[in-house]
Coordinates of C-alpha atoms and ligand atoms in Angstrom, one line a residue:
X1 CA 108.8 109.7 95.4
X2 CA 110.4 106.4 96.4
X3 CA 112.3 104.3 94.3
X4 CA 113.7 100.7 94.5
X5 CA 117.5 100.7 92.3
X6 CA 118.5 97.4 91.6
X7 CA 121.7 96.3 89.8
X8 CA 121.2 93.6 86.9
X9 CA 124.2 91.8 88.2
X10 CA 123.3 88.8 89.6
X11 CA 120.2 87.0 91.5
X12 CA 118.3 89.0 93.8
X13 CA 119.6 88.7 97.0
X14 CA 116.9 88.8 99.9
X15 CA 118.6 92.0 101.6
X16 CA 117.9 93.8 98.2
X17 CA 114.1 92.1 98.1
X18 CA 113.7 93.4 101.6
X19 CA 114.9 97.3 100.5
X20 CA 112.2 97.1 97.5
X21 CA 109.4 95.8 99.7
X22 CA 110.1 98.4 102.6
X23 CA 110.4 101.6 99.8
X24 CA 107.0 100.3 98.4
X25 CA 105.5 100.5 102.0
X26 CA 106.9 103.5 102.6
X27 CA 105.9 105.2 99.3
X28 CA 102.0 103.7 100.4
X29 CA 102.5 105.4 103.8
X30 CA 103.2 108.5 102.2
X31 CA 100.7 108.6 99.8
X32 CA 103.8 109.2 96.9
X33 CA 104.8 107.0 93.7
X34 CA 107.1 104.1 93.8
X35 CA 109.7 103.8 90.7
X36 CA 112.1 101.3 89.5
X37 CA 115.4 102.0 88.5
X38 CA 117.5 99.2 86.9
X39 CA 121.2 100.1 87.9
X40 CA 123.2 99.3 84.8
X41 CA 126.0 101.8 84.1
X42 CA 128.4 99.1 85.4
X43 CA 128.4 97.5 82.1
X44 CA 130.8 94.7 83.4
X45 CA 129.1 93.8 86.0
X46 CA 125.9 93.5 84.3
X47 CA 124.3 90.3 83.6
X48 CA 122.0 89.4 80.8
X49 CA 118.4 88.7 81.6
X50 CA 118.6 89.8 85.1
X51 CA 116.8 92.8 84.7
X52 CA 113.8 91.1 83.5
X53 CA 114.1 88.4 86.3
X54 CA 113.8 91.2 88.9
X55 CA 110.8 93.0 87.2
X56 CA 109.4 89.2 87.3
X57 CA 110.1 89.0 91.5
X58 CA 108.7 92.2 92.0
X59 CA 105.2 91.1 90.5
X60 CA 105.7 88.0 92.6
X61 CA 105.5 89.9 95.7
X62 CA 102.8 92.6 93.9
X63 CA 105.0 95.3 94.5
X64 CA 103.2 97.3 91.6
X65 CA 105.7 100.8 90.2
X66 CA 104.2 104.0 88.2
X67 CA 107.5 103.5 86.2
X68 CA 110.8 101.7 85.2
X69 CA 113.8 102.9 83.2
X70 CA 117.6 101.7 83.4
X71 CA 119.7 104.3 84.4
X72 CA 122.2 104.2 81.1
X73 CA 119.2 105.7 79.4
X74 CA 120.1 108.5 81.0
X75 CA 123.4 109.1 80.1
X76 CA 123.3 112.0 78.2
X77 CA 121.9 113.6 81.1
X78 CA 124.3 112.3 83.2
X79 CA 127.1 114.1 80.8
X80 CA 124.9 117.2 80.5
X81 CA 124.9 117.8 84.2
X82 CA 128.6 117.3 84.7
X83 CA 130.0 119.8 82.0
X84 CA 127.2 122.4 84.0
X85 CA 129.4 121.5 87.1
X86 CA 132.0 122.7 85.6
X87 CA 130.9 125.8 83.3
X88 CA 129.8 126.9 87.0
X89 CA 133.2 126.1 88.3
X90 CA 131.9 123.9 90.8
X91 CA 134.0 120.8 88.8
X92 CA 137.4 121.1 87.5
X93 CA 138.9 118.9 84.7
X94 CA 141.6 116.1 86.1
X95 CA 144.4 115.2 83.9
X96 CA 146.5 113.1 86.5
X97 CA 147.5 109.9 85.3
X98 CA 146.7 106.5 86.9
X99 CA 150.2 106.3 87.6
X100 CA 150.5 109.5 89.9
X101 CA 147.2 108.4 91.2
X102 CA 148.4 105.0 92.3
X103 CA 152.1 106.7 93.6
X104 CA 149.5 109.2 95.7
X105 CA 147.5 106.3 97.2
X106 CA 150.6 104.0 97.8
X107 CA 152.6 107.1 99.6
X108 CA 148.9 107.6 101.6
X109 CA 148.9 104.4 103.0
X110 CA 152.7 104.0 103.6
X111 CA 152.1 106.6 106.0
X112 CA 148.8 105.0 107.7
X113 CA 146.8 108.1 106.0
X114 CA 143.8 108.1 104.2
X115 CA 144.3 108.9 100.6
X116 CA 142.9 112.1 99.3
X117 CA 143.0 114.0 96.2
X118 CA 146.1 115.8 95.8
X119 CA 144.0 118.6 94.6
X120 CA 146.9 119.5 91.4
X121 CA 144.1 120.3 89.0
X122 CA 141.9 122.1 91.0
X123 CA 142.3 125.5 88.9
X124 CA 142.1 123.9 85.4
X125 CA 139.3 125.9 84.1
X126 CA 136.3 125.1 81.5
X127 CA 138.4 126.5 78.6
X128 CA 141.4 123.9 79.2
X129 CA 138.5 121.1 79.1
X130 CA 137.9 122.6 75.0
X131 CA 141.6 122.2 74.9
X132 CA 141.8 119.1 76.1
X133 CA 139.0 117.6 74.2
X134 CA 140.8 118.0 70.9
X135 CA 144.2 117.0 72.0
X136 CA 142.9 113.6 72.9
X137 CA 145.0 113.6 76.6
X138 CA 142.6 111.4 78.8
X139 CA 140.8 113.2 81.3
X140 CA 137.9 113.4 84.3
X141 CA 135.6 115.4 85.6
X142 CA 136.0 115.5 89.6
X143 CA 133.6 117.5 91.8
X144 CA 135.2 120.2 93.8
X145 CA 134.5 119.2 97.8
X146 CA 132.5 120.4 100.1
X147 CA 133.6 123.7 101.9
X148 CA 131.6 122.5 105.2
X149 CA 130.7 119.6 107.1
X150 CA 127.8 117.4 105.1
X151 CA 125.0 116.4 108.4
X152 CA 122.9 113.5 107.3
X153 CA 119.8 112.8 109.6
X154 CA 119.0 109.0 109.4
X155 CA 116.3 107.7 110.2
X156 CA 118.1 104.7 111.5
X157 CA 121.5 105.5 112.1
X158 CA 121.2 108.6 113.6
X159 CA 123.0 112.1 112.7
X160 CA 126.3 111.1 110.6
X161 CA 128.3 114.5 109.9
X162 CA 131.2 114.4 106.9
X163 CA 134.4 116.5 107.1
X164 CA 135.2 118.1 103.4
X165 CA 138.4 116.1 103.2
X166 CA 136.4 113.0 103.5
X167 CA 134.0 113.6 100.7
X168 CA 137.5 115.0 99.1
X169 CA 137.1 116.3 95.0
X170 CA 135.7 112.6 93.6
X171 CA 135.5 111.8 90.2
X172 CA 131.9 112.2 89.1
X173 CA 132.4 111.5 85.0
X174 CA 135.4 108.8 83.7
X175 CA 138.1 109.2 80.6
X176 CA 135.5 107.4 78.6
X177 CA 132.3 109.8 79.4
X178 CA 130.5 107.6 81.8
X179 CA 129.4 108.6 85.0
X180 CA 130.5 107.0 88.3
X181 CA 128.3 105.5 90.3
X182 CA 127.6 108.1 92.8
X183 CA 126.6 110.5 90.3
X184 CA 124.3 109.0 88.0
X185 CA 122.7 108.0 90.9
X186 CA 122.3 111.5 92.7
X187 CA 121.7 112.7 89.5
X188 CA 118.4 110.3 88.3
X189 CA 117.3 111.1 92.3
X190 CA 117.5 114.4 91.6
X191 CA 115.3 113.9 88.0
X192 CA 112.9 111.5 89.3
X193 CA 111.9 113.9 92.8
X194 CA 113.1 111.2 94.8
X195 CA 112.8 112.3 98.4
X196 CA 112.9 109.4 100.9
X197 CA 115.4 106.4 100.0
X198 CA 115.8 103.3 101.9
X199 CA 119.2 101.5 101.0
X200 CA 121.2 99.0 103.1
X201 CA 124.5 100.8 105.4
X202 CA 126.8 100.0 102.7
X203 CA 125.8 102.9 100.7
X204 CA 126.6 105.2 103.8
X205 CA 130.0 106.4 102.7
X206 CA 128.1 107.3 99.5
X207 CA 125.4 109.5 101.1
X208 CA 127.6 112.8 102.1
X209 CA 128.5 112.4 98.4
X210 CA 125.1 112.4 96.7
X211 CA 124.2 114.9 99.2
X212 CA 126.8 117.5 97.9
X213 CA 126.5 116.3 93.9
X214 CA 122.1 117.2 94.3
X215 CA 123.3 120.5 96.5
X216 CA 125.5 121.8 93.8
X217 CA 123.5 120.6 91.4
X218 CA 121.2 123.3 92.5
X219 CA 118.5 121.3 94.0
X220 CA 117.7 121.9 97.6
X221 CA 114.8 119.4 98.4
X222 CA 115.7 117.5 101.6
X223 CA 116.2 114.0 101.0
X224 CA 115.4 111.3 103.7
X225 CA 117.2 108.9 104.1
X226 CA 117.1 105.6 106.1
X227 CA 120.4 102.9 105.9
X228 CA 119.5 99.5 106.6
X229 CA 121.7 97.1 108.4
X230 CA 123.2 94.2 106.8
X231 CA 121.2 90.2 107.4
X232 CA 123.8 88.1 109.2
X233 CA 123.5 84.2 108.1
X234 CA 123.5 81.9 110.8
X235 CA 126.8 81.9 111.4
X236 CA 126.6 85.8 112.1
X237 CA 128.6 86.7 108.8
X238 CA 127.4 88.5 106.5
X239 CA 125.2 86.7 104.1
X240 CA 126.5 86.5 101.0
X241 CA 125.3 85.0 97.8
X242 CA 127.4 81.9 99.3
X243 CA 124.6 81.4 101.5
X244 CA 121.8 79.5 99.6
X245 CA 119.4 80.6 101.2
X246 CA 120.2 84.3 100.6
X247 CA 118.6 84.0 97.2
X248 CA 114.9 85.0 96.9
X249 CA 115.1 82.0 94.1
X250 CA 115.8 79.3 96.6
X251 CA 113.2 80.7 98.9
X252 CA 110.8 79.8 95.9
X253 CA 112.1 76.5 95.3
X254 CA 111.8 75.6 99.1
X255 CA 108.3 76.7 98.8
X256 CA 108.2 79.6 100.4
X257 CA 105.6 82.0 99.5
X258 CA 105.7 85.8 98.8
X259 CA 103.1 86.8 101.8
X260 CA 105.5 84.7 104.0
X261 CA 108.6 86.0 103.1
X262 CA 107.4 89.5 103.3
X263 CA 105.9 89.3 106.8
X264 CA 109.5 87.7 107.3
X265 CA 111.6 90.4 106.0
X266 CA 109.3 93.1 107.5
X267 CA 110.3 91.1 110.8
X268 CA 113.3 91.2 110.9
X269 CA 115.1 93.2 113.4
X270 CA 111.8 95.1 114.2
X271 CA 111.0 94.0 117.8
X272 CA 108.4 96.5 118.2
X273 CA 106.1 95.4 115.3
X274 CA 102.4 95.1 117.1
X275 CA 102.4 91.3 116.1
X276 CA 104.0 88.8 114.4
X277 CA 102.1 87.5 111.4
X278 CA 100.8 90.0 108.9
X279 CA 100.1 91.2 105.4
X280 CA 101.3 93.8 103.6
X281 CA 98.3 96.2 103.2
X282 CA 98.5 95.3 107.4
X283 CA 102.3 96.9 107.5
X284 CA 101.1 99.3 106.0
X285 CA 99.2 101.0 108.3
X286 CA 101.4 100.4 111.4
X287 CA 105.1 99.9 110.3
X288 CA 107.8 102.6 111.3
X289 CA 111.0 102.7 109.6
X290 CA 112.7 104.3 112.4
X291 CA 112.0 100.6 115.0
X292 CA 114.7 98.9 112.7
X293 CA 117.2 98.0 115.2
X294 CA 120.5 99.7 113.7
X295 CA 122.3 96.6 114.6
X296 CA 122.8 93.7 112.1
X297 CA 119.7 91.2 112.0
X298 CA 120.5 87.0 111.9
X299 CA 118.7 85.3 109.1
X300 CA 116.4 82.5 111.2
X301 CA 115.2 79.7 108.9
X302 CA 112.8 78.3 111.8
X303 CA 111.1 81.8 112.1
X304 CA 110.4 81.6 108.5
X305 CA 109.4 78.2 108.4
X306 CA 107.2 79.3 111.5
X307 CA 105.8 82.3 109.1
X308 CA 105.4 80.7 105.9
X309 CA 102.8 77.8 107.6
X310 CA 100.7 80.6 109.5
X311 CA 100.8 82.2 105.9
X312 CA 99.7 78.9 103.9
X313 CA 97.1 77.8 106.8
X314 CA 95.6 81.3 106.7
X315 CA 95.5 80.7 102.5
X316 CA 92.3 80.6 100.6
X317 CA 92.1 76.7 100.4
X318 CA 91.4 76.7 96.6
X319 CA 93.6 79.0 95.8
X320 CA 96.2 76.7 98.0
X321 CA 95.4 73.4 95.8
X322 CA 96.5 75.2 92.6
X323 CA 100.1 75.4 93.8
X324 CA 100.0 71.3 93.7
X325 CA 97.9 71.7 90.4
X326 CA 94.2 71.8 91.2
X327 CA 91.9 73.8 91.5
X328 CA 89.9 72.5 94.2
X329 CA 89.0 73.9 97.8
X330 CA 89.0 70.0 99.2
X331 CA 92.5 69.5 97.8
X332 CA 93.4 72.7 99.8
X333 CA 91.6 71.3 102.9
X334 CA 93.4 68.5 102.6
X335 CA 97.4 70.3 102.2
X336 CA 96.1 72.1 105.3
X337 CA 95.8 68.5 107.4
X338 CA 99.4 68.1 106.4
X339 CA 100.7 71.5 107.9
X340 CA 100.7 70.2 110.8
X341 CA 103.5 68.4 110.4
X342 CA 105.7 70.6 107.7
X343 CA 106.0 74.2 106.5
X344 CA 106.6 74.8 102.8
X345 CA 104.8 73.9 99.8
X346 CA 107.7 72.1 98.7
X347 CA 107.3 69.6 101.4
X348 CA 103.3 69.8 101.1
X349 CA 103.7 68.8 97.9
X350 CA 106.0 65.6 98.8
X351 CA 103.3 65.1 101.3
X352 CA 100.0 65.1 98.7
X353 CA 102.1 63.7 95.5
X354 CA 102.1 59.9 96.7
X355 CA 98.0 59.8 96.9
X356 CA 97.4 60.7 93.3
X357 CA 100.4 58.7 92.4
X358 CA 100.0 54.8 91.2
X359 CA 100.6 52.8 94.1
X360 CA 102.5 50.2 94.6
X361 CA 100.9 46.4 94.6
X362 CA 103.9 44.5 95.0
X363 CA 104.7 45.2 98.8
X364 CA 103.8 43.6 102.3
X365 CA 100.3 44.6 102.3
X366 CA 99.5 44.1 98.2
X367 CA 97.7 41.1 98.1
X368 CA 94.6 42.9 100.1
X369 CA 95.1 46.3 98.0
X370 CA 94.7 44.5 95.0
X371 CA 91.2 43.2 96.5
X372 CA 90.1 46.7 97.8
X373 CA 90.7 48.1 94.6
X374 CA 88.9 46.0 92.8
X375 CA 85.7 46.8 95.3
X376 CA 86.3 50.3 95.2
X377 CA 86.0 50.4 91.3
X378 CA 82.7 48.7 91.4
X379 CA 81.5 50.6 94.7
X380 CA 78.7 53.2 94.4
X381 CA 80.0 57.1 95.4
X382 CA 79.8 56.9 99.2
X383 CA 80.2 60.7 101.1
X384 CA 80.9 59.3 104.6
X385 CA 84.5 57.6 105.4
X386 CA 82.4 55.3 107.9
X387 CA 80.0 54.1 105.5
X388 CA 82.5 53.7 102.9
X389 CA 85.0 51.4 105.4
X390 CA 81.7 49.7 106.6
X391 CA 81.1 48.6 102.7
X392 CA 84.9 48.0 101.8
X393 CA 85.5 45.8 105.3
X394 CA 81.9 43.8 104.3
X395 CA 82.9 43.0 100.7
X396 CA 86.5 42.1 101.5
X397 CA 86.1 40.5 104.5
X398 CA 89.3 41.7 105.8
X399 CA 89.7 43.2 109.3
X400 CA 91.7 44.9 112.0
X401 CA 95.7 45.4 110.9
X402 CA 94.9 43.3 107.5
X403 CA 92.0 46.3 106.8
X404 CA 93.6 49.4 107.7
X405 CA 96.8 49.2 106.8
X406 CA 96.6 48.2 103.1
X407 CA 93.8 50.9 103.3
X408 CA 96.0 53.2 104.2
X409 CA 99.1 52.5 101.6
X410 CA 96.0 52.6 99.0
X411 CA 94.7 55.8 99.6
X412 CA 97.8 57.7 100.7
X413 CA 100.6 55.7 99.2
X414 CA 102.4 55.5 102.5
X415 CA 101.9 54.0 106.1
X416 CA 101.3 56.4 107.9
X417 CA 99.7 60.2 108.1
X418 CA 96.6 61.6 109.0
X419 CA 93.2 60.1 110.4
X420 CA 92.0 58.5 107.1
X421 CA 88.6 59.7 108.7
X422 CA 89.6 63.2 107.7
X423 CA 91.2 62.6 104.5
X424 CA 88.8 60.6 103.0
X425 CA 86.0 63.1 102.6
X426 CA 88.2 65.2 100.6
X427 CA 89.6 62.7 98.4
X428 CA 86.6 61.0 97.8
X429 CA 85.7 62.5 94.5
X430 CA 89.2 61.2 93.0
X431 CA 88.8 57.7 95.0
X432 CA 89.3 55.7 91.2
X433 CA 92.8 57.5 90.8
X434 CA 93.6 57.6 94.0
X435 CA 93.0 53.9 95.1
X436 CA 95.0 52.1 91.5
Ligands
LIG1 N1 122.2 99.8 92.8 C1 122.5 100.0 94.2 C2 122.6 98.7 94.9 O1 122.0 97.7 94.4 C3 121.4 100.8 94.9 C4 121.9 102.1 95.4 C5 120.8 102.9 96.1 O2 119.8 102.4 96.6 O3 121.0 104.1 96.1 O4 123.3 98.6 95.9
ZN2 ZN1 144.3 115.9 88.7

């Protein structure tokens, strides 16, 4: 089971786009279902509507999931399992105040240590936590470390082994009954049979953690796990939603499209991907997890833009005109002329808007648009662009510069572009819109 665990905190950023599209590859590969876990027991940090947004990119990109739930459905669960902890003795109750907690970590680093538990309620049994409930005193439930060294075998970073003291005795339910972050999410891993989780490197100080919460927990499936490096931005920082372009909503406004940014993200720092320009279902059948570099990867707009146009020229035409409103396999021929000289859809579209638009008779060349126009709305249909400028040149009896250049601003609304030779045939059958 794979599963893609988004927090409903903000836009989705493209490293987080990247970690759902490689767990759904993965989940193909393996033959195993692909879930969707909405992150949300940060209530703070969550943000209204955002869960629904990143169902909505997810069908974008056809990354289809046997399921979806947000984790603070689970938090009876979550409570269930942590009072087992301790009934077993495998979690204590913590009564130290924030105060002594804050004197602990302020001594720690004073003396250039890392701070760890002071370990003072370590022997506070399962009847004290009875106690304690009634009397109201505020109190946690920590997890007793480890007693050896946690070994993690990632697939990209290699073998990462934990001392006990670094995992230390954390705090796996708060004063107020929620669980912390580490173990709700070990905990619905656990539930769900999750057994393979890509994530980026920032979670990698929470691995040894979940690692000891599922083993005390009782549950002794291996876990795989694979920790992505961080996307630099071009200034090799790391991209944050500061950078635009780190949003997989810009991408969509520039006019990037899903195929594209997907044989992008799959890209990127993969230098032994068999080629360069791919679908998905293609991925599929040859990607390995284990060829991402485990060095950070630089965001590369030109590679993209590079990608996106292979993506858009290799587009069913008609299915290309309806992203400028038609639905015509000429119109799609025609965007296709255009790639040659831009990338997105956004600039296609900037490129095809100014021929169906109302042109403009009041400029240099007017006076013999006005006259072509009115030859082209009396003309019969005519299916070959020579024919046609034979029959417009005849009747107007304009030539040379004084023919094709108001011909030009009247079929494409600008002065240059494209042989007219090759537009025309696939404009022809809007040449009354197109040339008023
Ligand atoms: N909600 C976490 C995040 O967005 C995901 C953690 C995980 O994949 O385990 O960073
Ligand atoms: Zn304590």
């Amino acid at each position: 089971m794979l599963r893609f665990a988004p927090s409903p905190t903000g836009d989705m950023h493209i490293g987080n786009l990247r970690l759902a599209i490689l767990n759904y590859l993965i989940s193909q590969q393996r033959n195993e279902s692909f879930l969707v876990r909405i992150e949300d027991t940060d209530t703070k940090r969550n943000i209204e509507g955002k869960d629904t947004e990143i169902m909505q990119i997810l069908e974008k990109f056809a990354l289809p999931h046997e399921s979806v739930f947000h984790q603070s459905e689970h938090l009876h669960m979550h409570q269930t399992l942590a009072i087992k902890l301790l009934e077993e003795g495998k979690a204590f109750v913590c009564t130290c105040t924030a105060e002594q907690l804050t004197t602990d970590r302020d001594n720690a680093k004073a003396n250039k240590m890392a701070y760890r538990y002071s370990g003072q309620c370590f022997d506070v049994n399962k009847e004290e936590h009875a106690n304690l409930k009634e009397s109201g005193i505020p109190f946690v439930i920590r997890l007793k470390k480890p007693t050896e060294d946690i070994i993690n075998h990632d697939l990209i970073k290699g073998d990462i082994k934990t001392a006990p003291n670094e995992v230390d005795s954390f705090v796996i339910l708060r004063a107020d009954g929620t669980p912390t972050y580490n173990f709700a999410c070990a905990c619905d891993d656990m539930l769900s049979g999750v057994d393979f989780i890509v994530r980026g490197e920032d979670h990698l100080s929470n691995t040894p953690k979940q690692k000891h919460i599922k083993t005390q927990l009782g549950y002794d499936a291996e876990t795989t796990y694979a920790h992505l490096p961080i996307i630099l931005n071009t200034d090799g920082e790391k991209m944050s939603k500061r950078d635009a372009a780190s949003s997989v909503k810009w991408m969509f406004v520039e006019g990037f499209v899903p195929d594209a940014i997907i044989n992008y993200l799959l890209l990127l720092g993969n230098s032994k991907a068999p080629k360069e320009i791919f679908t998905l279902p293609e991925a599929i059948e040859w990607f390995n997890i284990e060829n991402i570099s485990k060095s950070a990867a630089k965001f590369d707009i030109d590679k993209l833009r590079f990608i996106n146009r292979k993506h858009l020229e290799m587009m069913d035409d008609k299915q290309l005109s309806t992203l400028f409103g038609f639905a015509d396999a000429d119109i799609g021929k025609l965007a296709k002329i255009y790639l040659e000289e831009v990338s997105t859809t956004k600039e296609l579209e900037a490129k095809i808007r100014p021929i169906f638009s109302p042109k403009d008779f009041s400029g240099e060349w007017g006076e013999q648009m006005t006259i072509m126009a009115k030859i082209i709305a009396e003309a019969p249909m005519m299916k070959e662009f020579d024919e046609f400028k034979s029959y417009i040149m005849k009747e107007s009896g304009l030539k040379g510069e004084n023919f094709f250049k108001p011909l030009r601003y009247l079929l494409t609304g600008v002065g240059n572009g494209p042989e007219l030779s090759e537009v025309y045939p696939l404009i022809k059958s809007y040449l009354l819109e197109v040339a008023s």
